[in-house]
Short mmCIF file of C-alpha atoms in Angstrom, two decimals:
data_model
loop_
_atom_site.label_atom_id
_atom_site.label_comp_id
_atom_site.label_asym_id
_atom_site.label_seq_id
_atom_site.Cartn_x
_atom_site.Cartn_y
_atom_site.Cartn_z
CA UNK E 289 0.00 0.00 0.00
CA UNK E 290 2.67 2.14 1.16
CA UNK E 291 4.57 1.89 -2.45
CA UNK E 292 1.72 2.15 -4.36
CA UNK E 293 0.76 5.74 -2.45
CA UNK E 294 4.57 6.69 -3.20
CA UNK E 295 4.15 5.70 -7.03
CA UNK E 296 1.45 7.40 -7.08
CA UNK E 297 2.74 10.68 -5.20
CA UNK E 298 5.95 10.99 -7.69
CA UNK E 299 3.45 10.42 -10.73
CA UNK E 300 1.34 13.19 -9.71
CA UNK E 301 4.43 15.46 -8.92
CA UNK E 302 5.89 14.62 -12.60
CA UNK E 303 2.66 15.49 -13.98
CA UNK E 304 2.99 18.86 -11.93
CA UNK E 305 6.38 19.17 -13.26
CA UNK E 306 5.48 19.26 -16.43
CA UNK E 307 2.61 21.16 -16.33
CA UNK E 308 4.39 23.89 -14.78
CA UNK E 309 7.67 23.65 -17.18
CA UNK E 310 5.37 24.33 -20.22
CA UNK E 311 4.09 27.30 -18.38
CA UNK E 312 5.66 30.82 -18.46
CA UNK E 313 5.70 30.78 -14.61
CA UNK E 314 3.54 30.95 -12.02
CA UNK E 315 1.89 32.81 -9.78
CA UNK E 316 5.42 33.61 -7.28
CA UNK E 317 7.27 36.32 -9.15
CA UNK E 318 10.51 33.75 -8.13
CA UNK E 319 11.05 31.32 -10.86
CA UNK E 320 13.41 28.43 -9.46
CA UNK E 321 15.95 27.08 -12.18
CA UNK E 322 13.92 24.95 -14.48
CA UNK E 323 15.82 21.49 -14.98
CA UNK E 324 17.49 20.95 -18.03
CA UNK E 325 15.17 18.09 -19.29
CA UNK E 326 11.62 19.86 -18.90
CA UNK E 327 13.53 22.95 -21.06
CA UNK E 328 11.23 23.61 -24.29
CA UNK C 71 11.25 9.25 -1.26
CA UNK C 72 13.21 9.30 -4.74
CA UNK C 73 15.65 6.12 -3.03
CA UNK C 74 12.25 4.73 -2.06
CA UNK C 75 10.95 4.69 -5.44
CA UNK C 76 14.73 4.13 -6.83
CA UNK C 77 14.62 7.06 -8.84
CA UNK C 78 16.85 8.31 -11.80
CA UNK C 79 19.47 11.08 -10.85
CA UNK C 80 17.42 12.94 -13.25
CA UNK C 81 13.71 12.77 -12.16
CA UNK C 82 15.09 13.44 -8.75
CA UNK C 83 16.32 16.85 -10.03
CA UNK C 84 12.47 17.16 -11.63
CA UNK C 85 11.13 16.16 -8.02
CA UNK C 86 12.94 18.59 -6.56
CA UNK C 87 12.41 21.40 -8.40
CA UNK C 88 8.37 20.79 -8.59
CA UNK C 89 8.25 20.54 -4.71
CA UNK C 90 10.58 23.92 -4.23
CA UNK C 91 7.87 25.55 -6.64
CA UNK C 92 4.91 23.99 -5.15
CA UNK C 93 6.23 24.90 -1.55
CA UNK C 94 6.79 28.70 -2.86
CA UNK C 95 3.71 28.98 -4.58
CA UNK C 96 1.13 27.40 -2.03
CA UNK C 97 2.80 29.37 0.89
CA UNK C 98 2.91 32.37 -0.75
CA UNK C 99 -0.69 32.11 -2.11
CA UNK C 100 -1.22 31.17 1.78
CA UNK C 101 0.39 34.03 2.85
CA UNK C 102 -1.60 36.47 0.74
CA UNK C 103 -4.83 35.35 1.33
CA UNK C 104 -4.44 35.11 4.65
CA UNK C 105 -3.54 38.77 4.81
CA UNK C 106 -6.88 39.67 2.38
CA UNK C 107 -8.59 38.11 5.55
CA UNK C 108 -7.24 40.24 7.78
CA UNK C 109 -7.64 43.60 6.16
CA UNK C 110 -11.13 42.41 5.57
CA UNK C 111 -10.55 41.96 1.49
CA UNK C 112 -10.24 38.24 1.21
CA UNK C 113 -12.69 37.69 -1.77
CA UNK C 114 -11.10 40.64 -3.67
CA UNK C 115 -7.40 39.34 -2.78
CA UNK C 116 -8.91 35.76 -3.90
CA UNK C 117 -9.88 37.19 -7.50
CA UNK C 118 -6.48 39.05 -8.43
CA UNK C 119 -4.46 36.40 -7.03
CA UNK C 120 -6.74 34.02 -9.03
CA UNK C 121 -6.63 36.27 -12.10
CA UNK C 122 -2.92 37.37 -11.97
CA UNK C 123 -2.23 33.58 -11.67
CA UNK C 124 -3.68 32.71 -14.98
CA UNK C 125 -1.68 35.66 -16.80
CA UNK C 126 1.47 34.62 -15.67
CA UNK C 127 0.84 31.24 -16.81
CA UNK C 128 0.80 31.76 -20.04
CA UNK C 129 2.21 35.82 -20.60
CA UNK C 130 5.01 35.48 -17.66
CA UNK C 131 6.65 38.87 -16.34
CA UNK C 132 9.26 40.07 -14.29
CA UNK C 133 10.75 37.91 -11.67
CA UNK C 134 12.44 38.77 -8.50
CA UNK C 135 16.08 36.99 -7.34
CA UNK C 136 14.97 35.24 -4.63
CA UNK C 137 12.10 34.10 -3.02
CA UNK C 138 11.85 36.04 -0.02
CA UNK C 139 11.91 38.96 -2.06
CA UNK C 140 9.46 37.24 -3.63
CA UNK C 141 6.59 36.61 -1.01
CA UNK C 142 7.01 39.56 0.69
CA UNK C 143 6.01 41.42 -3.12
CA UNK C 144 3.41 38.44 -3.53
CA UNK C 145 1.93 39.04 -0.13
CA UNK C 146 1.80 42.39 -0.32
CA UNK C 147 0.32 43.65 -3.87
CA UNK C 148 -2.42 41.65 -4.16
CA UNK C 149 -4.56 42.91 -1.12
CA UNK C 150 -3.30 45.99 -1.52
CA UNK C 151 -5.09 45.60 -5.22
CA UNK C 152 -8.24 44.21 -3.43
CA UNK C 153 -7.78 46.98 -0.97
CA UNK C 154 -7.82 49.82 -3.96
CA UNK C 155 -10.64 48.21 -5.50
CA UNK C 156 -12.51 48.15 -2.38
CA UNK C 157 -11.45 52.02 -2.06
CA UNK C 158 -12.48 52.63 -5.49
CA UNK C 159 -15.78 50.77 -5.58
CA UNK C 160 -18.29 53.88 -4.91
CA UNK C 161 -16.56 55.47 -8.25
CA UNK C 162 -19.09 56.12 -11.08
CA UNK C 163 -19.87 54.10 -13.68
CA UNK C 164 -17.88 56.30 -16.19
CA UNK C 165 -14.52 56.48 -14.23
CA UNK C 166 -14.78 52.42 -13.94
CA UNK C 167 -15.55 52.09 -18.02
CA UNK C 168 -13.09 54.34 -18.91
CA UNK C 169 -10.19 52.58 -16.27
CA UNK C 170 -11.49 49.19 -17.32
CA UNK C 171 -10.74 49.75 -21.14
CA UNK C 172 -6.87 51.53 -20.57
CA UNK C 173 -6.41 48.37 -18.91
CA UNK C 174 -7.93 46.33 -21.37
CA UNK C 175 -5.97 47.92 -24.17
CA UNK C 176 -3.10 48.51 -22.34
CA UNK C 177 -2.24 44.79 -21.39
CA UNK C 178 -3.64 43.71 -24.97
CA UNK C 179 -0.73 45.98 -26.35
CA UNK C 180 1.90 44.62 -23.84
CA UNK C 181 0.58 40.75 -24.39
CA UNK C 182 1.17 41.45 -28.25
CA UNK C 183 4.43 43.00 -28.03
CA UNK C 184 6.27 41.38 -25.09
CA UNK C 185 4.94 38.06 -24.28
CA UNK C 186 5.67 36.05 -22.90
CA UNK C 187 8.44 37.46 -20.73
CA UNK C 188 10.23 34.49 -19.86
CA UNK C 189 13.62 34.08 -16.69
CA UNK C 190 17.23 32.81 -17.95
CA UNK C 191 16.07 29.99 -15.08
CA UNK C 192 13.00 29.14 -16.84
CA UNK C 193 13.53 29.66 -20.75
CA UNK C 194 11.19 29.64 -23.31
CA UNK C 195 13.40 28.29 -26.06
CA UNK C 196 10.93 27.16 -28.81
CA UNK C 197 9.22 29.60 -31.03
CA UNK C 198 6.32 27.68 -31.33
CA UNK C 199 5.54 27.65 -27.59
CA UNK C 200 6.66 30.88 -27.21
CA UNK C 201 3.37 31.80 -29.54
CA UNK C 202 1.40 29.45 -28.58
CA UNK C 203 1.84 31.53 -25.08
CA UNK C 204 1.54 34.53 -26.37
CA UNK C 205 -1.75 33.38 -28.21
CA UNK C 206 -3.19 31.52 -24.61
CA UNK C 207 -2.65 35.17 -22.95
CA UNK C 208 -4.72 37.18 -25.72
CA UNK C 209 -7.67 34.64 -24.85
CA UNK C 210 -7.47 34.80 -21.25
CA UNK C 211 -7.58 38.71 -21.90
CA UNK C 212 -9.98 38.29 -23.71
CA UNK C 213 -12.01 36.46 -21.00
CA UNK C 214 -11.34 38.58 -18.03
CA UNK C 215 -12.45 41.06 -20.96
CA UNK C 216 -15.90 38.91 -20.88
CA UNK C 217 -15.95 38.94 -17.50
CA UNK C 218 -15.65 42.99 -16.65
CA UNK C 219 -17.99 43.43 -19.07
CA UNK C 220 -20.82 40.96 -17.85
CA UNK C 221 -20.43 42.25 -14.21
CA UNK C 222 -20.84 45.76 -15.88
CA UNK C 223 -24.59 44.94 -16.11
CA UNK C 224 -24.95 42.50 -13.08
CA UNK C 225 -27.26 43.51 -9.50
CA UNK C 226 -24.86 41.64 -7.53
CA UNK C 227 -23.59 43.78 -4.52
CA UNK C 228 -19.99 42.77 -4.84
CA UNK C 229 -19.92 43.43 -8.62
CA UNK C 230 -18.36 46.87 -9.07
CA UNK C 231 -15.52 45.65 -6.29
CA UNK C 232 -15.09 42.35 -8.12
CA UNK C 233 -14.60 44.09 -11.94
CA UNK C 234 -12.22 46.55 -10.42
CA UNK C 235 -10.08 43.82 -8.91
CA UNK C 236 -9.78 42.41 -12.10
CA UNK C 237 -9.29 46.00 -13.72
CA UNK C 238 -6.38 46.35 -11.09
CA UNK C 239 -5.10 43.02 -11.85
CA UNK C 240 -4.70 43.60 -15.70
CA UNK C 241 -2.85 46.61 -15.19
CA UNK C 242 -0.88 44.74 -12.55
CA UNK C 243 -0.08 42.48 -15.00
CA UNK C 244 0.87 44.84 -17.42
CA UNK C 245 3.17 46.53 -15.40
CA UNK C 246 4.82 43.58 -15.00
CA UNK C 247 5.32 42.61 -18.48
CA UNK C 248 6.41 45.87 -19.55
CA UNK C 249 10.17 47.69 -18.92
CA UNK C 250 9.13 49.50 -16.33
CA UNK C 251 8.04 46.55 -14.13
CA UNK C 252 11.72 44.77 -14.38
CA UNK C 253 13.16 47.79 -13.96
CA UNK C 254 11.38 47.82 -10.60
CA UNK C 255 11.65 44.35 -9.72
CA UNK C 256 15.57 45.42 -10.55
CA UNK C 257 14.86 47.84 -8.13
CA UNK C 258 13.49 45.12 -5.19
CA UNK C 259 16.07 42.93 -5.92
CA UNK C 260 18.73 45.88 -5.59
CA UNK C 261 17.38 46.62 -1.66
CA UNK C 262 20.12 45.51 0.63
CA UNK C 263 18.33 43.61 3.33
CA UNK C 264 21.68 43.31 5.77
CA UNK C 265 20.97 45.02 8.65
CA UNK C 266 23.71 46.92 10.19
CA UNK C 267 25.33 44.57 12.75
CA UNK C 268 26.22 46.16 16.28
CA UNK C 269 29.56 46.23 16.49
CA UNK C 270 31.48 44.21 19.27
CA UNK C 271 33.23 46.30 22.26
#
């Protein structure tokens, strides 16, 4: 149960990662440093 | 958790970075709507938080250096916007028309000309997103556009407060797309925030 919650957890945060690379930025006008993979 | 899940070196750098910007922006957002409560705006500070949020997905703007910096500019503008709207709200129809379409045209000018303003720590490298952006922004425009113009006309008490938060919030965002608003973010990021230290006997 436990690693199913956790695969679940880092899906939802990639998803999130993603989501938020293909944005301009968001809503903090502090933009961390986007990694180099989720560049576009 | 990324050694639990036996993780790559590289979606632990991804994990990372989406929980430092999830932290930022859920605190911050926090943060400012918990001041709206307090100075009795929350709704107001709700809507150009909600509505600034949306523009800077897709149009960006200027950015400050660090994150304190950061959520103490985050916390502060947006119920000061509410605040101003509230302030404003007994203005005449008129006034609010004529306010409501400089902000209109002005961020429909800056949307077309600068965005999206993008951060050398967040790039937007290809041309096709970087229209595709720019596109997204002239639509959501064009919807707070809808918006402003349906509460124009609408018997709800909170209406003329609500349309000038979202006036407010356009020329927020303008401001922030445009020269001037880096310059002054330049200008936060430039404060020295090292107190004097008292010096030892």
């Amino acid at each position: 149960m436990k690693k199913i919650l956790l695969v679940f957890t880092v899906t939802v945060l990639m998803f999130l990662a993603h989501v938020t690379a293909a944005s301009a930025c968001l809503i903090s006008i502090y933009q961390p440093e986007v990694p180099n993979s989720l560049r576009r | 958790m990324s050694s639990k899940a036996s993780l790559s070196q590289e979606k632990e750098i991804i994990l990372a970075y989406v929980i430092e910007v999830l932290v930022i922006n859920v605190s911050n957002a926090a943060l400012t709507l918990l001041l709206g409560f307090l100075l009795g705006v929350l709704p107001g500070t709700a809507v150009c938080l909600a509505t600034v949020a949306v523009f800077r997905l897709f149009a960006g703007g200027a950015h400050a250096s660090s994150p304190w910096r950061c959520a103490v500019v985050t916390i502060l503008v947006f119920p000061a916007l509410a605040l101003l709207a509230a302030t404003l709200s007994p203005l005449k129809q008129p006034y609010v028309d004529f306010l409501a379409v400089v902000a209109i045209l002005t961020g429909l000018v800056l949307i077309a000309l600068r965005a999206p303003v993008d951060t050398p720590s967040a790039p937007v490298i290809s041309p096709v997103r970087r229209k595709r952006l720019k596109y997204l922004s002239i639509v959501v425009l064009f919807i707070v556009a809808a918006i402003i113009f349906c509460l124009r006309n609408s018997a709800w008490a909170y209406a003329p407060q609500m349309r000038l938060c979202l006036i407010l919030s356009v020329l927020w965002v303008s401001l922030i797309l445009s020269g001037a608003g880096q310059r002054l973010m330049a200008l936060i990021d430039s404060i020295n925030l090292n107190l004097p230290t008292r010096r030892e006997v």
